[in-house]
C-alpha atoms as a printed R data frame, in Angstrom:
    type eleno elety resid chain resno       x       y        z
1   ATOM     1    CA   MET     A     1  92.076 326.474  -76.597
2   ATOM     2    CA   LYS     A     2  94.344 325.384  -79.454
3   ATOM     3    CA   LEU     A     3  92.439 327.546  -81.942
4   ATOM     4    CA   SER     A     4  92.742 330.710  -79.864
5   ATOM     5    CA   GLY     A     5  96.492 330.103  -79.452
6   ATOM     6    CA   PHE     A     6  96.782 329.682  -83.218
7   ATOM     7    CA   LEU     A     7  94.839 332.907  -83.870
8   ATOM     8    CA   LEU     A     8  96.939 334.812  -81.344
9   ATOM     9    CA   SER     A     9 100.105 333.521  -82.972
10  ATOM    10    CA   LEU     A    10  98.753 334.395  -86.440
11  ATOM    11    CA   ILE     A    11  97.970 337.943  -85.320
12  ATOM    12    CA   LYS     A    12 101.379 338.430  -83.703
13  ATOM    13    CA   GLU     A    13 103.427 336.982  -86.552
14  ATOM    14    CA   ILE     A    14 101.507 337.997  -89.684
15  ATOM    15    CA   VAL     A    15  98.715 340.519  -89.188
16  ATOM    16    CA   ILE     A    16 100.602 343.051  -87.040
17  ATOM    17    CA   PRO     A    17 103.721 343.184  -89.296
18  ATOM    18    CA   ILE     A    18 101.518 343.555  -92.384
19  ATOM    19    CA   ALA     A    19  99.547 346.351  -90.680
20  ATOM    20    CA   ILE     A    20 102.798 348.142  -89.800
21  ATOM    21    CA   ILE     A    21 104.075 347.879  -93.384
22  ATOM    22    CA   VAL     A    22 100.767 349.133  -94.810
23  ATOM    23    CA   THR     A    23 100.771 352.050  -92.344
24  ATOM    24    CA   LEU     A    24 104.329 353.037  -93.314
25  ATOM    25    CA   ILE     A    25 103.540 352.874  -97.028
26  ATOM    26    CA   GLY     A    26 100.413 354.961  -96.453
27  ATOM    27    CA   ALA     A    27 102.424 357.548  -94.504
28  ATOM    28    CA   VAL     A    28 104.980 357.891  -97.321
29  ATOM    29    CA   ILE     A    29 102.210 358.279  -99.908
30  ATOM    30    CA   ALA     A    30 100.462 360.921  -97.766
31  ATOM    31    CA   LEU     A    31 103.732 362.806  -97.227
32  ATOM    32    CA   ARG     A    32 104.553 362.771 -100.912
33  ATOM    33    CA   TRP     A    33 101.071 363.992 -101.866
34  ATOM    34    CA   SER     A    34 101.139 366.781  -99.282
35  ATOM    35    CA   LEU     A    35 104.512 368.009 -100.596
36  ATOM    36    CA   GLU     A    36 103.769 367.700 -104.315
37  ATOM    37    CA   HIS     A    37 100.108 368.632 -104.716
38  ATOM    38    CA   PRO     A    38 100.407 372.365 -103.887
39  ATOM    39    CA   LEU     A    39 103.121 372.950 -106.527
40  ATOM    40    CA   GLN     A    40 101.266 370.868 -109.081
41  ATOM    41    CA   ALA     A    41  98.144 372.982 -108.571
42  ATOM    42    CA   PHE     A    42 100.196 376.205 -108.703
43  ATOM    43    CA   CYS     A    43 101.900 375.181 -111.944
44  ATOM    44    CA   GLU     A    44  98.637 374.171 -113.613
45  ATOM    45    CA   GLU     A    45  97.023 377.507 -112.705
46  ATOM    46    CA   LEU     A    46  99.794 379.693 -114.158
47  ATOM    47    CA   PRO     A    47  98.264 381.602 -117.063
48  ATOM    48    CA   GLN     A    48  99.991 381.731 -120.434
49  ATOM    49    CA   GLY     A    49 101.560 385.130 -120.951
50  ATOM    50    CA   ALA     A    50 102.151 385.821 -117.250
51  ATOM    51    CA   LEU     A    51 105.158 388.026 -116.585
52  ATOM    52    CA   MET     A    52 108.250 386.449 -115.015
53  ATOM    53    CA   GLU     A    53 108.251 388.922 -112.127
54  ATOM    54    CA   THR     A    54 104.597 388.125 -111.378
55  ATOM    55    CA   VAL     A    55 105.282 384.378 -111.421
56  ATOM    56    CA   ILE     A    56 108.256 384.814 -109.067
57  ATOM    57    CA   ARG     A    57 106.234 387.011 -106.688
58  ATOM    58    CA   ASP     A    58 103.270 384.590 -106.660
59  ATOM    59    CA   ALA     A    59 105.544 381.563 -106.178
60  ATOM    60    CA   GLU     A    60 107.369 383.101 -103.230
61  ATOM    61    CA   ALA     A    61 104.074 384.295 -101.716
62  ATOM    62    CA   SER     A    62 102.864 380.677 -101.894
63  ATOM    63    CA   GLY     A    63 105.993 379.458 -100.078
64  ATOM    64    CA   PHE     A    64 107.820 378.027 -103.087
65  ATOM    65    CA   ILE     A    65 111.416 378.652 -104.140
66  ATOM    66    CA   ALA     A    66 111.932 380.451 -107.458
67  ATOM    67    CA   LEU     A    67 115.302 379.914 -109.136
68  ATOM    68    CA   ARG     A    68 116.391 381.603 -112.330
69  ATOM    69    CA   SER     A    69 118.412 379.381 -114.601
70  ATOM    70    CA   GLY     A    70 122.020 380.431 -115.079
71  ATOM    71    CA   ALA     A    71 122.058 378.785 -118.507
72  ATOM    72    CA   SER     A    72 119.046 380.675 -119.842
73  ATOM    73    CA   PRO     A    73 117.639 383.962 -118.561
74  ATOM    74    CA   GLU     A    74 114.298 382.982 -120.099
75  ATOM    75    CA   ARG     A    75 113.891 379.935 -117.825
76  ATOM    76    CA   LEU     A    76 112.616 379.782 -114.256
77  ATOM    77    CA   ASP     A    77 112.388 376.759 -111.960
78  ATOM    78    CA   ILE     A    78 109.945 376.823 -109.067
79  ATOM    79    CA   LEU     A    79 110.661 374.199 -106.387
80  ATOM    80    CA   ASN     A    80 108.200 372.959 -103.786
81  ATOM    81    CA   HIS     A    81 110.842 372.898 -101.003
82  ATOM    82    CA   GLU     A    82 114.598 372.755 -100.334
83  ATOM    83    CA   ALA     A    83 114.935 369.260  -98.868
84  ATOM    84    CA   PRO     A    84 116.410 366.683 -101.237
85  ATOM    85    CA   PHE     A    85 113.471 364.255 -101.213
86  ATOM    86    CA   PHE     A    86 110.119 364.468 -103.016
87  ATOM    87    CA   ARG     A    87 111.047 367.718 -104.739
88  ATOM    88    CA   LEU     A    88 109.124 368.837 -107.783
89  ATOM    89    CA   ALA     A    89 109.979 371.683 -110.107
90  ATOM    90    CA   CYS     A    90 107.619 373.704 -112.227
91  ATOM    91    CA   GLU     A    91 109.878 374.570 -115.149
92  ATOM    92    CA   CYS     A    92 108.686 377.768 -116.841
93  ATOM    93    CA   GLU     A    93 109.947 378.982 -120.210
94  ATOM    94    CA   PHE     A    94 109.484 382.644 -121.030
95  ATOM    95    CA   SER     A    95 109.664 384.547 -124.283
96  ATOM    96    CA   SER     A    96 110.147 388.326 -124.078
97  ATOM    97    CA   GLY     A    97 109.321 388.125 -120.356
98  ATOM    98    CA   ALA     A    98 105.947 386.377 -120.858
99  ATOM    99    CA   LEU     A    99 105.214 382.751 -119.922
100 ATOM   100    CA   ARG     A   100 105.374 380.580 -123.027
101 ATOM   101    CA   SER     A   101 105.349 377.042 -121.569
102 ATOM   102    CA   LYS     A   102 105.401 375.214 -118.262
103 ATOM   103    CA   ARG     A   103 105.859 371.638 -117.190
104 ATOM   104    CA   LEU     A   104 106.128 369.715 -113.944
105 ATOM   105    CA   LEU     A   105 109.340 367.706 -113.367
106 ATOM   106    CA   GLN     A   106 110.904 365.603 -110.646
107 ATOM   107    CA   ALA     A   107 113.726 367.712 -109.195
108 ATOM   108    CA   ASP     A   108 115.598 364.928 -107.387
């Protein structure tokens, strides 16, 4: 009987809290992946030389937010969502209206 009481106490005090912590960490990782992966794939698939208007249209059709930079008319930021957490930006640089470079950045 003493052993089963010890095991029950061990489960209540150690195993269950650890399982809750692991579940919460797993949920945050899954949320982050589900928010970031679509934009990452979109950014990687953008072809060099694509026109800015085409990139904007494709981004908005995919549910992303396209923002032109006020500092440079040749720069476009594509955000995965509006909320302030886990945001990524695909920063696109254009030259004469054609995509020259792209890179994925943390937007928060």
